[in-house]
PDB file of C-alpha atoms and ligand atoms in Angstrom:
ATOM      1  CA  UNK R   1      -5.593 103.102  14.031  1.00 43.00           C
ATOM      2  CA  UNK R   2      -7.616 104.778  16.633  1.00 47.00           C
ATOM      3  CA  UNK R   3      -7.711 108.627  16.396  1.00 46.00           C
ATOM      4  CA  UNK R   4      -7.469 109.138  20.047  1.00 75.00           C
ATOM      5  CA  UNK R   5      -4.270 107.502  20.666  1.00 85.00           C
ATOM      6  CA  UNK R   6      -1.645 109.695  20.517  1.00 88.00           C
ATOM      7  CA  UNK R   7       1.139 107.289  19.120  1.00 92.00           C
ATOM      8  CA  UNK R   8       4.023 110.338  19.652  1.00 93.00           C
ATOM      9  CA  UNK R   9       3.144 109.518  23.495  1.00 93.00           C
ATOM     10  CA  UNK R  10       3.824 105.637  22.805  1.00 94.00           C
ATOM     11  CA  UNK R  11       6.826 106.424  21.229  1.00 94.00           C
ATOM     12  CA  UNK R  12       8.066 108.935  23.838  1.00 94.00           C
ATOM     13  CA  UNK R  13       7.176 105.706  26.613  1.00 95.00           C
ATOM     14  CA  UNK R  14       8.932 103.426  24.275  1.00 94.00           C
ATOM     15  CA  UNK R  15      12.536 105.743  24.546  1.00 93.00           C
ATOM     16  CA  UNK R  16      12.005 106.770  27.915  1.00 93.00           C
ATOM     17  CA  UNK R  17      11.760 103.114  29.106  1.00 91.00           C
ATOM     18  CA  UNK R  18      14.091 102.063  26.666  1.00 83.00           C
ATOM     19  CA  UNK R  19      13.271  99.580  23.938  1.00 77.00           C
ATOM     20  CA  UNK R  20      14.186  96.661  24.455  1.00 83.00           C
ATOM     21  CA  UNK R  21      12.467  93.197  25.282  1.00 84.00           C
ATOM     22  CA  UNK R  22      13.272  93.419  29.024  1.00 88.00           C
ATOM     23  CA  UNK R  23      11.888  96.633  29.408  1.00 92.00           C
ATOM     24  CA  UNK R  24       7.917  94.971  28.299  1.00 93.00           C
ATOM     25  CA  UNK R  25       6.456  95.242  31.881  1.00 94.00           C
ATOM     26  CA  UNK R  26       7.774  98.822  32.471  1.00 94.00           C
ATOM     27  CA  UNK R  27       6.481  99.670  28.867  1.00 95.00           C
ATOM     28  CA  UNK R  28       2.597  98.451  29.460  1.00 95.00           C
ATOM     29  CA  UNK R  29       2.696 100.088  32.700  1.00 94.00           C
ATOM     30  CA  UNK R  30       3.540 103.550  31.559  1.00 94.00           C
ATOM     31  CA  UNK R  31       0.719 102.992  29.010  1.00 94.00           C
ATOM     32  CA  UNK R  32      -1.824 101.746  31.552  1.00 90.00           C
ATOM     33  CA  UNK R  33      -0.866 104.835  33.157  1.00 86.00           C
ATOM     34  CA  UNK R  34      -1.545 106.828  30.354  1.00 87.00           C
ATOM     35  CA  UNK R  35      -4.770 105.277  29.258  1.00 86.00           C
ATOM     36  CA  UNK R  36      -6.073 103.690  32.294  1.00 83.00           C
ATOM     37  CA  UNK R  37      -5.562 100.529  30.213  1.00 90.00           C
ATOM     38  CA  UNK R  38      -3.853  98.739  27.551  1.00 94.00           C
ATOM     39  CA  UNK R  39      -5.797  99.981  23.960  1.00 94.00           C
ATOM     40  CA  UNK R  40      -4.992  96.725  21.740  1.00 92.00           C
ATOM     41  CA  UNK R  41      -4.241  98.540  19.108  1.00 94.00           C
ATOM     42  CA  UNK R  42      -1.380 100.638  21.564  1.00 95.00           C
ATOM     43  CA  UNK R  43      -0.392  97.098  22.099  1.00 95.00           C
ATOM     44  CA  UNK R  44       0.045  95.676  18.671  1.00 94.00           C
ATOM     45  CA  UNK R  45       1.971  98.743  17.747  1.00 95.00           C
ATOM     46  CA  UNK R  46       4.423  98.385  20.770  1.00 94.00           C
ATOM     47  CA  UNK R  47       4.916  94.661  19.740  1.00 94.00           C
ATOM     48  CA  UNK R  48       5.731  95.978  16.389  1.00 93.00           C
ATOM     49  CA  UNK R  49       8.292  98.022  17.589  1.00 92.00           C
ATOM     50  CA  UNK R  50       9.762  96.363  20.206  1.00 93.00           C
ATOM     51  CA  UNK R  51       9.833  92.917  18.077  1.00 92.00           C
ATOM     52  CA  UNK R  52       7.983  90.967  19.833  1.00 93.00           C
ATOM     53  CA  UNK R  53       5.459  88.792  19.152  1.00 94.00           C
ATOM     54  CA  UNK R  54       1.711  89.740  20.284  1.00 93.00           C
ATOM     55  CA  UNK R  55       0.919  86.771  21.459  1.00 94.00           C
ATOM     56  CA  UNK R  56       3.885  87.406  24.171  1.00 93.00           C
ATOM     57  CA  UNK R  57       2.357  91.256  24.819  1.00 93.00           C
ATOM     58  CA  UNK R  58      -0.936  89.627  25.334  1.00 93.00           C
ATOM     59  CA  UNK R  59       0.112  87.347  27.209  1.00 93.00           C
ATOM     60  CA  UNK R  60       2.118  89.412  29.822  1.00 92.00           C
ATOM     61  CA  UNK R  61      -0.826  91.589  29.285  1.00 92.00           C
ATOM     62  CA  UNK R  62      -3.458  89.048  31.069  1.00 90.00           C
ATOM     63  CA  UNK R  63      -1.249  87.428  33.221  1.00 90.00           C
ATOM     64  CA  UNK R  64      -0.649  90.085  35.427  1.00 88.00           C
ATOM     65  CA  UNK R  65      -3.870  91.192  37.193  1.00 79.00           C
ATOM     66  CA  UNK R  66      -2.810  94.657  37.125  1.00 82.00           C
ATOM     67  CA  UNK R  67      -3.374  95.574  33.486  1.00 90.00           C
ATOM     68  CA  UNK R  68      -6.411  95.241  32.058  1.00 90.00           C
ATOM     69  CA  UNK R  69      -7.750  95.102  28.529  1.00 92.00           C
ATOM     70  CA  UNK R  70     -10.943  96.977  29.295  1.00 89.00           C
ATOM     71  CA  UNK R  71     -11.019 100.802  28.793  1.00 90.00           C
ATOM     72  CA  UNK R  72     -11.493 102.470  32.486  1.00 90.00           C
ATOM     73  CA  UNK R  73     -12.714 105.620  33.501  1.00 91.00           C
ATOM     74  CA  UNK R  74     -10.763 108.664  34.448  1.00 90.00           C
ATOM     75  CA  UNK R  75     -11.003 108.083  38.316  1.00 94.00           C
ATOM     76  CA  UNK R  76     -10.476 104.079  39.191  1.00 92.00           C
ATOM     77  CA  UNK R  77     -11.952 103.074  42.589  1.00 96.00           C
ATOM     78  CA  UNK R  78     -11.169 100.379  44.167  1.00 95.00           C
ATOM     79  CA  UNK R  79     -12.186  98.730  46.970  1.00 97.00           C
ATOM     80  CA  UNK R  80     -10.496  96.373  49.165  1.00 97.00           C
ATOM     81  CA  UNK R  81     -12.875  93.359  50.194  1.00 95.00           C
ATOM     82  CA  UNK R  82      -9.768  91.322  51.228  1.00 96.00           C
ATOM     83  CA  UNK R  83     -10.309  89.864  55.087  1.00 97.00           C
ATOM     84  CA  UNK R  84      -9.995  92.279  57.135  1.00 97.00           C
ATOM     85  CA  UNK R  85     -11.558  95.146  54.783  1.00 98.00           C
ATOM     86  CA  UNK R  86     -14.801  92.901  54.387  1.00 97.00           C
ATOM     87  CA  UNK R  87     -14.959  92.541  57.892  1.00 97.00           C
ATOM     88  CA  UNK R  88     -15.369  96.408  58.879  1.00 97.00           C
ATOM     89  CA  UNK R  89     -17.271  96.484  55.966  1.00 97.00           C
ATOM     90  CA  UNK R  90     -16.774  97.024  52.532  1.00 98.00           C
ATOM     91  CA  UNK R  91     -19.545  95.745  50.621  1.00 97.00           C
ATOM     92  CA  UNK R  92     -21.525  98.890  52.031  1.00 98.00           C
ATOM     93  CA  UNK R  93     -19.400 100.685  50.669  1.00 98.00           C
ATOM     94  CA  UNK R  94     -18.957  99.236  47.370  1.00 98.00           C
ATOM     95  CA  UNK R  95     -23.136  99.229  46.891  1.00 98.00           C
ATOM     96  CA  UNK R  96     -23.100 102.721  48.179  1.00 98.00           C
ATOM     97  CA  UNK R  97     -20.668 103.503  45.192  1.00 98.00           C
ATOM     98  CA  UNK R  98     -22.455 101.353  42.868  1.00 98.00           C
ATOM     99  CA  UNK R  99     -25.514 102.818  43.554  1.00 97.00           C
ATOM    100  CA  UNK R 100     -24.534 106.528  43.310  1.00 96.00           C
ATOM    101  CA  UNK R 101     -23.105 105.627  39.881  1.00 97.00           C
ATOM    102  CA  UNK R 102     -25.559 103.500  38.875  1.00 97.00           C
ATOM    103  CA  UNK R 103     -23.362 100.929  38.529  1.00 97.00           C
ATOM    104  CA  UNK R 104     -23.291  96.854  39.188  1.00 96.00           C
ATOM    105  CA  UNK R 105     -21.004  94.093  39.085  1.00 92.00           C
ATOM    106  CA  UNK R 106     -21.478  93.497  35.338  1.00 92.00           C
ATOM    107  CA  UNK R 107     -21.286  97.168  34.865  1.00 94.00           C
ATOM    108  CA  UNK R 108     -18.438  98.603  36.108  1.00 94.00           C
ATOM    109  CA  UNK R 109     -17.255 101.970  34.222  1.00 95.00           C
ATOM    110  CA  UNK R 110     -19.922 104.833  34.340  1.00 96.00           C
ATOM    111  CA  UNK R 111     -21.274 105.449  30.203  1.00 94.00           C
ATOM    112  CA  UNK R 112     -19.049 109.041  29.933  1.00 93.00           C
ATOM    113  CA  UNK R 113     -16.166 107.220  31.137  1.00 91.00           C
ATOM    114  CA  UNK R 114     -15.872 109.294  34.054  1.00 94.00           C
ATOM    115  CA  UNK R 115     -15.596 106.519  36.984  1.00 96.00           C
ATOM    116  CA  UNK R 116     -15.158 102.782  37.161  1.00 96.00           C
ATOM    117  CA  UNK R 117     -15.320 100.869  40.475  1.00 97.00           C
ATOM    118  CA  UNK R 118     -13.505  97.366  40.692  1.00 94.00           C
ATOM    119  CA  UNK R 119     -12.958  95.198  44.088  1.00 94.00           C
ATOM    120  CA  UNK R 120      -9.386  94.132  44.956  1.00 93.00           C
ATOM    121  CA  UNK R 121      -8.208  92.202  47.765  1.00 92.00           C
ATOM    122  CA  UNK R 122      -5.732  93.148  50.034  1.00 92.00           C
ATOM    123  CA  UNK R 123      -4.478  96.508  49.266  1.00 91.00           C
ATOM    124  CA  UNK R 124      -2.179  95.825  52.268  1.00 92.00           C
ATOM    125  CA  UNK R 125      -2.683  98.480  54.583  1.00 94.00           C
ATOM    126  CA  UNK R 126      -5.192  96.468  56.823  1.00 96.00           C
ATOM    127  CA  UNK R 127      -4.982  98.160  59.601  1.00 96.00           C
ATOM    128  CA  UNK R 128      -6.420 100.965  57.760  1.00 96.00           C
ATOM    129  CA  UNK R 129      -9.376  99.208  57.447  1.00 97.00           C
ATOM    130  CA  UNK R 130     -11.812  99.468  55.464  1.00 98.00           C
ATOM    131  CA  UNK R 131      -9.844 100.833  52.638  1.00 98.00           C
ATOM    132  CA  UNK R 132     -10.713 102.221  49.287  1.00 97.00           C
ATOM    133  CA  UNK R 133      -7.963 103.668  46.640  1.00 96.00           C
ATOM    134  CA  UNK R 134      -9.109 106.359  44.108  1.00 95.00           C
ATOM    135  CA  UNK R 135      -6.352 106.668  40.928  1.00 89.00           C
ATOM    136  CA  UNK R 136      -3.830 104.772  43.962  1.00 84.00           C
ATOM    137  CA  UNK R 137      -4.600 107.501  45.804  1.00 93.00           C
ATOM    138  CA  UNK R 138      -5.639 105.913  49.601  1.00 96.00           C
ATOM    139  CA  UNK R 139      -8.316 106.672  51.732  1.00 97.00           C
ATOM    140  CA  UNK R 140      -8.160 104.923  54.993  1.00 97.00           C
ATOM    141  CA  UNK R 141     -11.103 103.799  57.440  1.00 97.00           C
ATOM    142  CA  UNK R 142     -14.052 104.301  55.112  1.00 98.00           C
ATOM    143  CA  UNK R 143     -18.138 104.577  55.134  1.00 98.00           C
ATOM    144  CA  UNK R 144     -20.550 104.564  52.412  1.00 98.00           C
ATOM    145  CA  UNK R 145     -21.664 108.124  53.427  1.00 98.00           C
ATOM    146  CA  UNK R 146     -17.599 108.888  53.424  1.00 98.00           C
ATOM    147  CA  UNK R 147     -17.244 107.904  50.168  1.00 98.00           C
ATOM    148  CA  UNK R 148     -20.258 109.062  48.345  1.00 97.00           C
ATOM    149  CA  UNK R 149     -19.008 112.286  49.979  1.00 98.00           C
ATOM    150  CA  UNK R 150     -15.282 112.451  47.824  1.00 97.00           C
ATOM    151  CA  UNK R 151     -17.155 110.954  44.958  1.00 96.00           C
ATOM    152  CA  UNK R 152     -19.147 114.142  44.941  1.00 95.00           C
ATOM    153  CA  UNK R 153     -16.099 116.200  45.650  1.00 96.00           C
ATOM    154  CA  UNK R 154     -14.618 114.854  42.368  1.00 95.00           C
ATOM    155  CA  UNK R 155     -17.597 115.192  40.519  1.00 93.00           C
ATOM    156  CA  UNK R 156     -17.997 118.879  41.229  1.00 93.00           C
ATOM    157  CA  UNK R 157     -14.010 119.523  41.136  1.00 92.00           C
ATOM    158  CA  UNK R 158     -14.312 118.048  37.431  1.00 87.00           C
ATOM    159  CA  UNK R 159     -17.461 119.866  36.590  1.00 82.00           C
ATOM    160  CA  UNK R 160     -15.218 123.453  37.595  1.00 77.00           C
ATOM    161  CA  UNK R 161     -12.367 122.055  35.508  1.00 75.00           C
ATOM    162  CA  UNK R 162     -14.486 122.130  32.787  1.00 66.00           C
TER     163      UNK R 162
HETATM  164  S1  FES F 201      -7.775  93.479  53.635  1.00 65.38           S
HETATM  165 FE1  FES F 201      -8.058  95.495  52.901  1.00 65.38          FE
HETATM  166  S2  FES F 201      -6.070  96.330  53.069  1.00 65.38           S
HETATM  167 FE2  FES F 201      -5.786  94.297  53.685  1.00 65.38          FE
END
């Protein structure tokens, strides 16, 4: 088992959501929330307890596009490039991102973990466009120089937390 998961967590998600078989999607939610994505070893140990198969918990797990299977970092950007997003502009935006993090569309989670960037489309606030979420947090009518700006923000708010 991996040292880093904190299976006293799991098991505190597993009573608070209640155990039982109908209560799966609420269950790998909280966890995403917690790790920013499902571990697979979090997830064999939840099918263990809730008694269900894995192939069922991996198969909820990639049928939904929400979860994902791939660690993430601490902050999760996304950025809308649905229709109306792309048209005001959001590929800018996500090279701008890209760039600062020195990032690509292979590559999306910076090496210490720290950010990754994804695409979405429609976040459905379009007439916010363009629109970029950080940790669902949104941030309406963006630029690249807008958002390399908050990226820095979080950087140096991090580096103080430290
Ligand atoms: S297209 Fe971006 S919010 Fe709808």
């Amino acid at each position: 088992m991996n040292a880093a998961i904190d299976y006293e967590k799991v098991d505190g998600i597993l009573e608070r959501c209640g155990n039982k078989k109908s209560s799966l999607i609420a269950v790998l939610q909280e966890i995403q929330r917690e790790y920013h994505y499902l571990p697979e070893e979090v997830l064999g140990y939840v099918a263990d307890k809730m008694g269900v198969s894995r192939a069922r918990i991996f198969g909820v797990a990639t049928f939904y596009e929400n979860f994902s299977l791939e660690p993430k970092g601490k902050f999760v950007i996304k950025i809308c490039d649905g229709t109306a997003c792309h048209v005001k502009k959001s590929i800018p935006i996500l090279n701008a991102l890209r760039k600062e993090l020195g990032l690509s569309e292979n590559k999306r989670t910076t090496d210490d973990m720290m950010f990754t960037v994804e695409t979405v489309s429609c976040l459905g606030a379009c007439g916010l466009a363009p629109v970029i979420t950080i940790n669902d947090k949104v941030f309406p009518k963006m630029t690249p120089e807008e958002a390399v700006r908050i990226l820095k923000d979080i950087k140096e708010a991090n580096r103080l937390e430290d």
